[in-house]
Coordinates of C-alpha atoms (C1' of nucleotides) in Angstrom, one line a residue:
Chain A
M938 CA -13.9 7.3 38.2
S939 CA -10.7 9.1 37.2
D940 CA -10.9 11.8 34.2
W941 CA -9.0 10.1 31.9
T942 CA -9.5 12.4 29.1
R943 CA -7.3 14.9 30.1
D944 CA -4.4 12.3 29.2
F945 CA -5.3 13.1 25.8
A946 CA -4.3 16.3 24.7
I947 CA -6.2 17.2 21.7
L948 CA -9.1 16.6 24.0
D949 CA -8.2 19.9 25.5
A950 CA -10.6 22.1 23.9
L951 CA -13.8 19.4 24.9
D952 CA -16.4 21.3 26.4
E953 CA -17.3 20.0 30.0
A954 CA -20.7 18.3 28.9
S955 CA -19.0 16.5 26.2
R956 CA -16.3 15.4 28.5
A957 CA -18.8 14.1 31.4
Q958 CA -20.7 12.2 28.3
L959 CA -17.5 10.4 27.7
L960 CA -16.7 9.6 30.8
T961 CA -19.9 8.3 31.6
H962 CA -20.6 6.4 28.4
S963 CA -17.1 4.9 28.0
H964 CA -15.9 1.9 30.0
A965 CA -12.2 0.8 30.9
M966 CA -10.8 -2.2 29.1
Q967 CA -7.3 -4.0 29.1
A968 CA -5.6 -6.9 27.5
P969 CA -2.2 -8.5 27.9
A970 CA 0.4 -8.4 25.1
G971 CA -0.5 -11.0 21.8
T972 CA -4.1 -10.4 21.9
V973 CA -6.0 -10.1 18.8
L974 CA -8.3 -7.2 19.4
F975 CA -9.9 -7.4 15.9
R976 CA -9.3 -9.6 12.8
E977 CA -10.4 -9.4 9.0
G978 CA -14.3 -9.8 9.0
S979 CA -14.5 -8.7 12.8
P980 CA -17.8 -6.1 13.3
C981 CA -16.6 -3.4 15.2
Q982 CA -18.4 -2.1 18.5
A983 CA -16.5 0.6 19.5
Y984 CA -14.1 3.6 19.5
L985 CA -10.9 3.2 21.4
F986 CA -8.7 5.3 23.0
L987 CA -5.3 3.9 24.1
Q988 CA -4.1 5.0 27.3
E989 CA -1.2 2.2 27.8
G990 CA 0.7 0.2 25.6
Q991 CA 1.2 -0.4 21.5
I992 CA -1.1 -1.9 18.9
R993 CA -0.2 -3.2 15.6
V994 CA -2.7 -3.1 13.0
Q995 CA -1.5 -5.3 10.0
K996 CA -2.7 -6.9 6.7
V997 CA -2.5 -10.6 6.4
G998 CA -1.8 -12.0 3.1
E999 CA -3.2 -15.6 1.4
N1000 CA 0.5 -16.7 1.7
G1001 CA 0.6 -15.8 5.2
R1002 CA 3.3 -13.1 4.7
E1003 CA 2.0 -9.9 7.0
I1004 CA 2.6 -6.1 6.6
T1005 CA 2.4 -3.5 9.7
L1006 CA 0.4 -0.7 8.3
Y1007 CA 0.7 1.2 11.4
R1008 CA 0.8 1.4 15.0
V1009 CA -1.6 2.7 17.6
E1010 CA 0.0 4.5 20.6
N1011 CA 0.0 6.1 23.9
G1012 CA -3.2 8.5 23.6
Q1013 CA -4.0 7.8 19.9
T1014 CA -7.2 6.5 18.8
C1015 CA -7.3 3.5 15.7
I1016 CA -8.0 4.7 12.2
V1017 CA -9.5 1.2 10.8
T1018 CA -11.9 1.4 13.7
T1019 CA -12.9 4.6 12.9
A1020 CA -13.0 3.9 9.3
C1021 CA -15.3 0.6 10.1
L1022 CA -17.5 2.6 12.7
M1023 CA -18.5 5.4 10.3
S1024 CA -19.2 3.3 7.3
G1025 CA -20.5 0.4 9.2
N1026 CA -18.8 -2.3 7.4
D1027 CA -16.5 -4.8 9.2
Y1028 CA -13.1 -4.7 9.7
D1029 CA -10.8 -5.4 7.0
A1030 CA -7.6 -5.6 8.8
E1031 CA -6.2 -7.3 11.9
G1032 CA -5.1 -5.4 15.2
V1033 CA -2.8 -7.1 17.7
A1034 CA -1.9 -6.3 21.3
E1035 CA 2.2 -5.7 21.0
T1036 CA 2.5 -5.5 24.5
A1037 CA -0.2 -5.0 27.5
I1038 CA -2.8 -2.3 26.6
Q1039 CA -5.3 -0.3 28.5
A1040 CA -7.8 1.9 27.0
Q1041 CA -11.2 3.5 26.9
A1042 CA -14.0 2.1 24.9
L1043 CA -16.9 4.3 23.5
P1044 CA -19.6 2.1 22.1
I1045 CA -21.0 3.2 18.7
P1046 CA -24.1 5.2 19.9
A1047 CA -22.4 7.5 22.5
F1048 CA -19.4 7.8 19.6
R1049 CA -22.0 8.7 17.2
Q1050 CA -24.1 10.9 19.5
L1051 CA -21.0 13.1 20.8
L1052 CA -19.6 13.1 17.3
A1053 CA -23.0 15.1 16.7
S1054 CA -23.1 17.2 19.8
S1055 CA -19.4 18.3 20.2
A1056 CA -17.1 20.3 17.8
A1057 CA -14.2 19.4 19.5
F1058 CA -14.9 15.7 19.6
R1059 CA -15.6 15.7 16.2
D1060 CA -12.1 17.9 15.5
F1061 CA -10.2 15.0 17.4
V1062 CA -11.6 12.4 15.2
F1063 CA -11.0 14.0 12.1
R1064 CA -7.6 15.2 12.4
A1065 CA -6.4 11.8 13.7
Y1066 CA -8.2 10.4 10.8
G1067 CA -6.8 12.5 8.5
S1068 CA -3.3 12.5 9.7
R1069 CA -3.5 8.6 9.2
I1070 CA -4.6 8.6 5.7
A1071 CA -1.2 10.5 4.8
D1072 CA 0.6 7.5 6.6
L1073 CA -1.2 5.4 4.1
L1074 CA -0.6 6.9 1.1
L1075 CA 2.8 7.0 2.3
L1076 CA 3.1 3.3 2.8
I1077 CA 1.7 2.7 -0.5
E1078 CA 4.2 4.6 -2.1
E1079 CA 7.1 3.1 -0.3
V1080 CA 5.5 -0.7 -1.1
S1081 CA 5.5 0.4 -4.7
F1082 CA 8.2 2.3 -5.4
G1083 CA 10.7 1.9 -2.2
R1084 CA 13.9 -0.1 -2.2
I1085 CA 13.7 -2.9 0.7
D1086 CA 17.0 -1.8 2.1
Q1087 CA 16.5 1.6 2.5
R1088 CA 13.1 0.7 4.5
L1089 CA 14.9 -1.7 6.1
A1090 CA 17.3 0.8 7.6
T1091 CA 14.5 3.2 8.4
C1092 CA 13.0 0.4 10.3
L1093 CA 15.8 -0.4 12.3
L1094 CA 16.4 3.0 13.4
Q1095 CA 12.5 3.4 14.1
R1096 CA 12.7 0.4 16.7
A1097 CA 16.0 1.3 18.0
R1098 CA 14.8 4.6 19.3
G1099 CA 18.1 6.0 20.4
Q1100 CA 19.4 2.7 21.7
N1101 CA 21.9 0.7 20.1
V1102 CA 20.9 -2.5 20.9
L1103 CA 17.3 -4.2 19.7
S1104 CA 15.8 -7.1 20.4
T1105 CA 13.9 -8.7 17.4
T1106 CA 13.7 -11.7 14.8
H1107 CA 14.8 -11.1 11.3
Q1108 CA 11.0 -12.7 10.7
E1109 CA 9.5 -9.8 12.6
L1110 CA 11.3 -7.5 10.8
A1111 CA 9.8 -8.7 7.3
A1112 CA 6.1 -8.8 8.9
E1113 CA 6.6 -5.2 9.6
L1114 CA 8.1 -4.3 6.2
G1115 CA 5.4 -6.8 4.2
S1116 CA 8.6 -8.6 3.3
A1117 CA 10.3 -12.2 3.3
R1118 CA 12.4 -13.5 5.9
E1119 CA 15.0 -14.7 4.1
V1120 CA 15.4 -11.3 2.2
I1121 CA 15.7 -9.2 5.2
S1122 CA 18.2 -11.6 6.5
R1123 CA 20.5 -11.2 3.6
Q1124 CA 20.0 -7.6 3.8
L1125 CA 21.2 -7.6 7.5
K1126 CA 23.8 -10.0 6.6
E1127 CA 25.0 -6.9 4.2
F1128 CA 24.8 -4.4 6.7
E1129 CA 27.0 -6.5 8.7
R1130 CA 29.6 -7.2 6.2
R1131 CA 29.7 -3.4 5.6
G1132 CA 30.1 -3.0 9.6
W1133 CA 27.3 -1.0 10.0
I1134 CA 25.3 -3.6 12.6
R1135 CA 26.3 -6.5 14.5
L1136 CA 23.7 -9.7 14.5
G1137 CA 23.0 -11.9 17.1
R1138 CA 20.2 -14.5 17.6
G1139 CA 17.1 -12.5 18.3
Q1140 CA 18.9 -9.2 18.7
L1141 CA 21.1 -7.2 16.9
Q1142 CA 23.3 -3.9 17.6
L1143 CA 23.4 -1.0 15.8
L1144 CA 27.2 0.1 15.2
D1145 CA 27.1 3.0 12.8
S1146 CA 23.7 4.5 13.0
D1147 CA 25.1 7.7 10.9
A1148 CA 25.7 5.0 7.6
L1149 CA 21.8 3.6 8.4
Q1150 CA 20.8 7.2 8.6
Q1151 CA 22.3 8.2 5.2
L1152 CA 20.7 5.1 3.8
A1153 CA 17.1 5.8 4.8
G1154 CA 17.3 9.2 4.0
K1155 CA 18.0 8.8 0.3
Chain B
M184 CA -29.9 27.0 -9.6
S185 CA -30.9 23.7 -10.0
D186 CA -31.2 21.3 -7.2
W187 CA -28.2 19.0 -7.6
T188 CA -28.5 17.3 -4.7
R189 CA -31.1 15.2 -5.8
D190 CA -28.4 13.4 -8.2
F191 CA -26.7 12.3 -5.3
A192 CA -28.5 9.0 -3.6
I193 CA -26.7 9.1 -0.3
L194 CA -28.3 12.6 0.2
D195 CA -31.9 11.4 0.0
A196 CA -31.9 11.4 3.6
L197 CA -30.7 15.2 4.2
D198 CA -33.4 17.5 5.7
E199 CA -34.5 20.5 3.9
A200 CA -32.6 23.0 5.7
S201 CA -29.3 21.6 5.2
R202 CA -30.2 21.1 1.6
A203 CA -30.5 24.6 1.0
Q204 CA -27.5 25.6 2.8
L205 CA -25.6 23.0 0.6
L206 CA -27.2 25.0 -2.5
T207 CA -26.5 28.0 -1.5
H208 CA -23.0 27.7 -0.1
S209 CA -21.7 25.7 -3.2
H210 CA -20.6 26.8 -6.4
A211 CA -20.3 24.9 -9.7
M212 CA -17.4 24.4 -11.5
Q213 CA -15.7 22.4 -14.3
A214 CA -12.6 21.3 -15.9
P215 CA -11.4 19.7 -19.2
A216 CA -9.8 16.4 -19.4
G217 CA -6.3 16.2 -18.4
T218 CA -6.5 19.1 -15.8
V219 CA -4.4 18.7 -12.7
L220 CA -7.4 19.5 -9.8
F221 CA -4.5 19.2 -7.2
R222 CA -1.0 17.8 -6.7
E223 CA 0.9 16.6 -3.7
G224 CA 1.6 19.9 -1.2
S225 CA -1.4 21.9 -2.5
P226 CA -3.6 23.0 0.2
C227 CA -6.9 21.8 0.3
Q228 CA -10.0 24.2 -0.3
A229 CA -13.0 22.8 -0.9
Y230 CA -15.1 19.6 -0.2
L231 CA -15.9 18.3 -4.3
F232 CA -19.7 16.5 -5.5
L233 CA -18.5 15.0 -8.9
Q234 CA -21.2 15.3 -10.9
E235 CA -20.2 14.4 -14.0
G236 CA -16.7 12.9 -15.2
Q237 CA -13.8 10.8 -13.7
I238 CA -11.3 11.8 -11.5
R239 CA -8.0 9.6 -11.4
V240 CA -5.7 10.2 -7.8
Q241 CA -2.3 8.8 -8.1
K242 CA 0.9 8.8 -6.3
V243 CA 3.9 9.4 -8.3
G244 CA 7.3 8.1 -7.4
E245 CA 10.8 10.3 -7.3
N246 CA 11.9 8.0 -10.4
G247 CA 8.3 8.9 -12.5
R248 CA 6.9 5.5 -11.7
E249 CA 3.1 6.3 -11.0
I250 CA 0.2 4.3 -9.4
T251 CA -3.8 4.8 -9.1
L252 CA -5.2 5.1 -5.9
Y253 CA -8.7 5.4 -6.9
R254 CA -11.3 6.8 -9.1
V255 CA -13.6 9.2 -8.3
E256 CA -16.7 8.7 -10.1
N257 CA -20.2 10.2 -10.9
G258 CA -21.9 10.9 -7.4
Q259 CA -18.7 10.3 -5.5
T260 CA -16.7 12.1 -3.6
C261 CA -12.7 12.6 -3.0
I262 CA -11.5 10.7 0.2
V263 CA -8.2 12.9 -0.2
T264 CA -9.7 15.7 -0.2
T265 CA -11.6 14.9 2.7
A266 CA -8.9 13.7 4.8
C267 CA -7.1 16.9 4.0
L268 CA -9.9 19.2 4.9
M269 CA -10.4 17.4 8.2
S270 CA -6.9 16.8 9.5
G271 CA -5.8 20.5 8.0
N272 CA -3.1 19.0 5.8
D273 CA -2.2 19.6 2.5
Y274 CA -2.9 16.7 -0.1
D275 CA -0.7 14.0 -0.4
A276 CA -1.3 12.9 -3.5
E277 CA -2.1 14.2 -7.3
G278 CA -5.4 14.2 -9.1
V279 CA -6.2 14.2 -12.6
A280 CA -9.3 14.9 -14.4
E281 CA -9.4 11.7 -17.0
T282 CA -12.3 13.4 -18.8
A283 CA -14.1 16.6 -18.7
I284 CA -16.0 17.1 -15.3
Q285 CA -18.5 19.0 -13.8
A286 CA -18.4 19.4 -10.1
Q287 CA -19.9 21.2 -6.9
A288 CA -17.5 23.1 -4.6
L289 CA -18.3 23.4 -1.0
P290 CA -15.8 25.6 0.8
I291 CA -14.4 24.6 4.1
P292 CA -16.4 27.1 6.5
A293 CA -19.7 25.8 4.9
F294 CA -18.1 22.0 5.4
R295 CA -17.9 22.4 8.7
Q296 CA -21.1 23.9 9.6
L297 CA -23.0 21.4 7.8
L298 CA -20.9 18.7 9.3
A299 CA -21.9 20.1 12.4
S300 CA -25.7 20.8 11.8
S301 CA -26.8 17.5 9.7
A302 CA -26.4 14.5 11.2
A303 CA -27.4 13.1 7.6
F304 CA -24.6 15.2 5.8
R305 CA -22.2 13.3 8.5
D306 CA -23.5 10.1 7.3
F307 CA -23.0 10.6 3.7
V308 CA -19.2 12.0 4.2
F309 CA -18.1 9.3 6.8
R310 CA -19.8 6.5 4.6
A311 CA -18.0 7.6 1.7
Y312 CA -14.9 8.1 3.6
G313 CA -15.2 4.7 5.4
S314 CA -15.6 2.4 2.5
R315 CA -12.6 4.2 0.8
I316 CA -10.1 3.1 3.6
A317 CA -10.9 -0.1 2.6
D318 CA -9.9 0.5 -0.8
L319 CA -7.0 1.4 0.3
L320 CA -6.2 -1.4 2.5
L321 CA -6.9 -3.6 -0.4
L322 CA -4.4 -1.8 -2.5
I323 CA -1.7 -2.1 0.0
E324 CA -2.5 -6.0 0.0
E325 CA -2.4 -6.4 -3.8
V326 CA 0.4 -4.1 -4.2
S327 CA 2.1 -5.7 -1.3
F328 CA 1.4 -9.8 -2.1
G329 CA -0.4 -9.8 -5.4
R330 CA 0.6 -11.1 -8.8
I331 CA 1.3 -8.6 -11.9
D332 CA -0.3 -11.0 -14.3
Q333 CA -3.2 -11.0 -12.1
R334 CA -3.7 -7.9 -11.5
L335 CA -2.9 -6.8 -14.8
A336 CA -5.9 -9.4 -16.0
T337 CA -8.4 -7.3 -13.2
C338 CA -7.3 -3.9 -14.9
L339 CA -8.2 -5.0 -18.4
L340 CA -11.5 -6.5 -17.5
Q341 CA -12.6 -3.5 -15.3
R342 CA -11.7 -1.1 -18.1
A343 CA -13.5 -3.1 -20.7
R344 CA -16.5 -3.2 -18.9
G345 CA -17.9 -5.6 -21.4
Q346 CA -16.7 -4.0 -24.2
N347 CA -14.4 -6.3 -25.9
V348 CA -11.7 -3.7 -27.3
L349 CA -10.2 -1.0 -25.2
S350 CA -8.0 1.9 -26.2
T351 CA -5.1 2.4 -24.5
T352 CA -1.4 2.1 -24.1
H353 CA 0.9 0.2 -22.2
Q354 CA 2.1 3.0 -20.4
E355 CA -1.3 3.7 -19.2
L356 CA -1.6 0.1 -17.8
A357 CA 1.5 0.3 -16.2
A358 CA 0.7 3.5 -14.3
E359 CA -2.4 2.5 -13.0
L360 CA -0.6 -0.6 -11.7
G361 CA 2.4 0.9 -10.2
S362 CA 4.4 -1.2 -12.7
A363 CA 6.8 -0.6 -15.3
R364 CA 6.1 -0.1 -19.0
E365 CA 8.7 -3.6 -19.9
V366 CA 6.6 -5.2 -17.6
I367 CA 3.2 -5.0 -18.5
S368 CA 4.2 -5.4 -22.4
R369 CA 5.6 -8.7 -21.5
Q370 CA 2.5 -9.6 -19.8
L371 CA 0.6 -8.8 -22.5
K372 CA 2.6 -10.6 -25.1
E373 CA 2.1 -13.5 -23.0
F374 CA -1.8 -13.2 -23.1
E375 CA -1.5 -12.7 -26.5
R376 CA 0.4 -15.9 -26.8
R377 CA -2.4 -17.9 -25.0
G378 CA -5.0 -16.2 -27.4
W379 CA -6.8 -14.3 -24.5
I380 CA -6.2 -11.0 -26.3
R381 CA -5.2 -9.1 -29.7
L382 CA -2.6 -6.5 -29.2
G383 CA -2.6 -3.2 -31.6
R384 CA -0.9 0.2 -31.6
G385 CA -3.0 1.9 -28.8
Q386 CA -5.7 -0.3 -28.5
L387 CA -6.0 -4.1 -27.5
Q388 CA -8.9 -6.6 -28.4
L389 CA -10.1 -9.0 -25.6
L390 CA -10.5 -12.7 -27.1
D391 CA -11.0 -14.5 -24.3
S392 CA -12.6 -12.5 -20.9
D393 CA -13.3 -16.1 -19.2
A394 CA -9.8 -16.8 -19.1
L395 CA -8.6 -13.5 -18.0
Q396 CA -11.7 -13.5 -15.6
Q397 CA -10.2 -16.9 -14.0
L398 CA -6.8 -15.5 -13.8
A399 CA -8.0 -12.2 -12.1
G400 CA -10.1 -14.3 -9.4
K401 CA -7.5 -16.6 -8.4
Chain C
dC248 C1' 24.1 -34.1 31.7
dC249 C1' 21.8 -35.6 27.4
dG250 C1' 18.7 -35.6 23.8
dA251 C1' 14.5 -34.2 21.4
dG252 C1' 12.3 -30.5 19.6
dG253 C1' 11.3 -25.6 18.8
dT254 C1' 12.8 -21.5 17.3
dC255 C1' 16.1 -18.5 14.8
dA256 C1' 19.3 -17.7 10.9
dG257 C1' 22.0 -19.0 6.4
dT258 C1' 22.3 -20.6 2.0
dG259 C1' 21.9 -22.2 -3.0
dA260 C1' 18.5 -22.3 -6.7
dC261 C1' 15.5 -20.5 -8.8
dT262 C1' 11.7 -17.2 -10.3
dA263 C1' 9.2 -13.0 -11.1
dG264 C1' 9.4 -8.2 -11.3
dG265 C1' 11.8 -3.5 -12.3
dT266 C1' 15.5 -1.2 -14.9
dC267 C1' 18.6 0.3 -18.7
dA268 C1' 19.6 1.0 -23.2
dC269 C1' 18.2 0.5 -27.8
dA270 C1' 15.9 -1.0 -32.1
dC271 C1' 12.1 0.0 -34.7
dA272 C1' 7.3 0.6 -36.4
dG273 C1' 3.5 3.1 -37.3
dC274 C1' 1.2 7.9 -38.0
dG275 C1' 1.0 12.8 -38.5
dG276 C1' 3.1 16.7 -40.9
dC277 C1' 5.8 19.0 -43.9
Chain D
dG83 C1' 8.9 10.7 -49.2
dC84 C1' 11.6 12.3 -45.2
dC85 C1' 11.4 14.0 -40.3
dG86 C1' 9.9 13.4 -35.3
dC87 C1' 7.0 11.9 -32.0
dT88 C1' 4.7 8.0 -29.6
dG89 C1' 4.1 3.1 -28.5
dT90 C1' 6.3 -1.4 -28.8
dG91 C1' 9.5 -5.5 -28.3
dT92 C1' 13.6 -7.1 -26.6
dG93 C1' 18.4 -8.8 -24.4
dA94 C1' 21.0 -8.2 -20.4
dC95 C1' 20.9 -7.4 -15.9
dC96 C1' 19.4 -6.3 -11.1
dT97 C1' 16.7 -6.4 -6.9
dA98 C1' 13.2 -9.0 -4.2
dG99 C1' 10.5 -13.1 -3.4
dT100 C1' 10.0 -18.4 -3.0
dC101 C1' 11.6 -23.0 -2.2
dA102 C1' 14.1 -26.5 -0.2
dC103 C1' 17.2 -27.5 3.3
dT104 C1' 20.9 -27.0 6.7
dG105 C1' 22.5 -25.9 10.8
dA106 C1' 23.4 -23.2 15.4
dC107 C1' 21.1 -22.2 20.0
dC108 C1' 17.8 -22.5 23.3
dT109 C1' 14.7 -25.0 26.8
dC110 C1' 12.9 -28.7 28.8
dG111 C1' 12.2 -33.1 30.6
dG112 C1' 14.6 -37.2 31.9

DNA sequence: CCGAGGTCAGTGACTAGGTCACACAGCGGC
DNA sequence: GCCGCTGTGTGACCTAGTCACTGACCTCGG
């Protein structure tokens, strides 16, 4: 068994006994892209350390509209899972693997035990948890008070990550922002009219990132 | 010093040593109604057990619009505070005493120490924390996908708590829901037109709670 | 190669909700 | 009574979401 804990920078401070516990009690798991890892109402069984891939956590409304709450990436853990573990409630959001994923799962009893025995582990868990709450509050602020064009611009820049072509559908962007496909289509059309982007089926090219940046940062 | 820990049902399971620690390290504090307990950017210094009164935690947008995130009531603790304590970040929301409050404050070092030494204390903290996350997710869902008339109806019933007259302004209701005063005024007018409520300056009377209930529960 | 069916995007008409500007009513203090 | 403050009402306008429908492109099977 390789010592995957070394890949989690924040576990550096972990004492050797706790590290050993973590290694013996956790088990590797993987899932292909598209797997629904949990949905609303599922019970929560293990604490997850994500080693490879990306998980999108979202809320789905009755009318079918979706909104992405946050993403879990390499070396992170899932806050909703943590919340469920700690409160003992079922999941109240949905988690989907966006790419193939590779993770380590730590079952509840071992999780509780480690939480009790290791200050460093507690610190890791809490720090991750606390900073995600901040993200959720920010999301509430944006959804409540933000403009959709601004949020869309931000979203495009985030997804592009320096690249200037990104492959995605209007529907996906809408689900990301909790908006409707038509609204996104119209906004993108407007961006194109202004010469900021070029639209294509299933993809879109950034022509003027600076303009987007300026809109996003307003 | 009276043993206020007895007032917190969930602290029942606390062992005597931890209880004694809690008592010696915490100090009483109070504040009159309207006090701003913390705002965005304030550092967080203590874990709070609210003994008396009510705290509203809200986000304030740039344009001055507000939205209530949740309330802390008798015998509860403040999740954002917990999050800040655990992650070490500053507050990213604002807390206002809605009534005069009486609380016990537990400074960070003692908080961390108790978290380390007492499983029961950990359980208390986590359980409170986890269930509040669920509230936040629900709020995101409502703000993103919910209808304002429905949310307003729910809000009226909650505030009324069985009474049929409640004293509040349209502005306050708007701040509660993260909406605009005019929107709330118009909705209330519509409710009145339907004979569900009667409007008065600074107050409002519920005439047909059942109708509101039905709208709220749809 | 062609057509069927699926996915993706575009569009007009309409509704819900938020913004702005302003009028006016109730109410307390002088 | 008059002033000034707070709370409410309202019309015009704008942004965002909904609904219904069209057409473009893509793949796959015949």
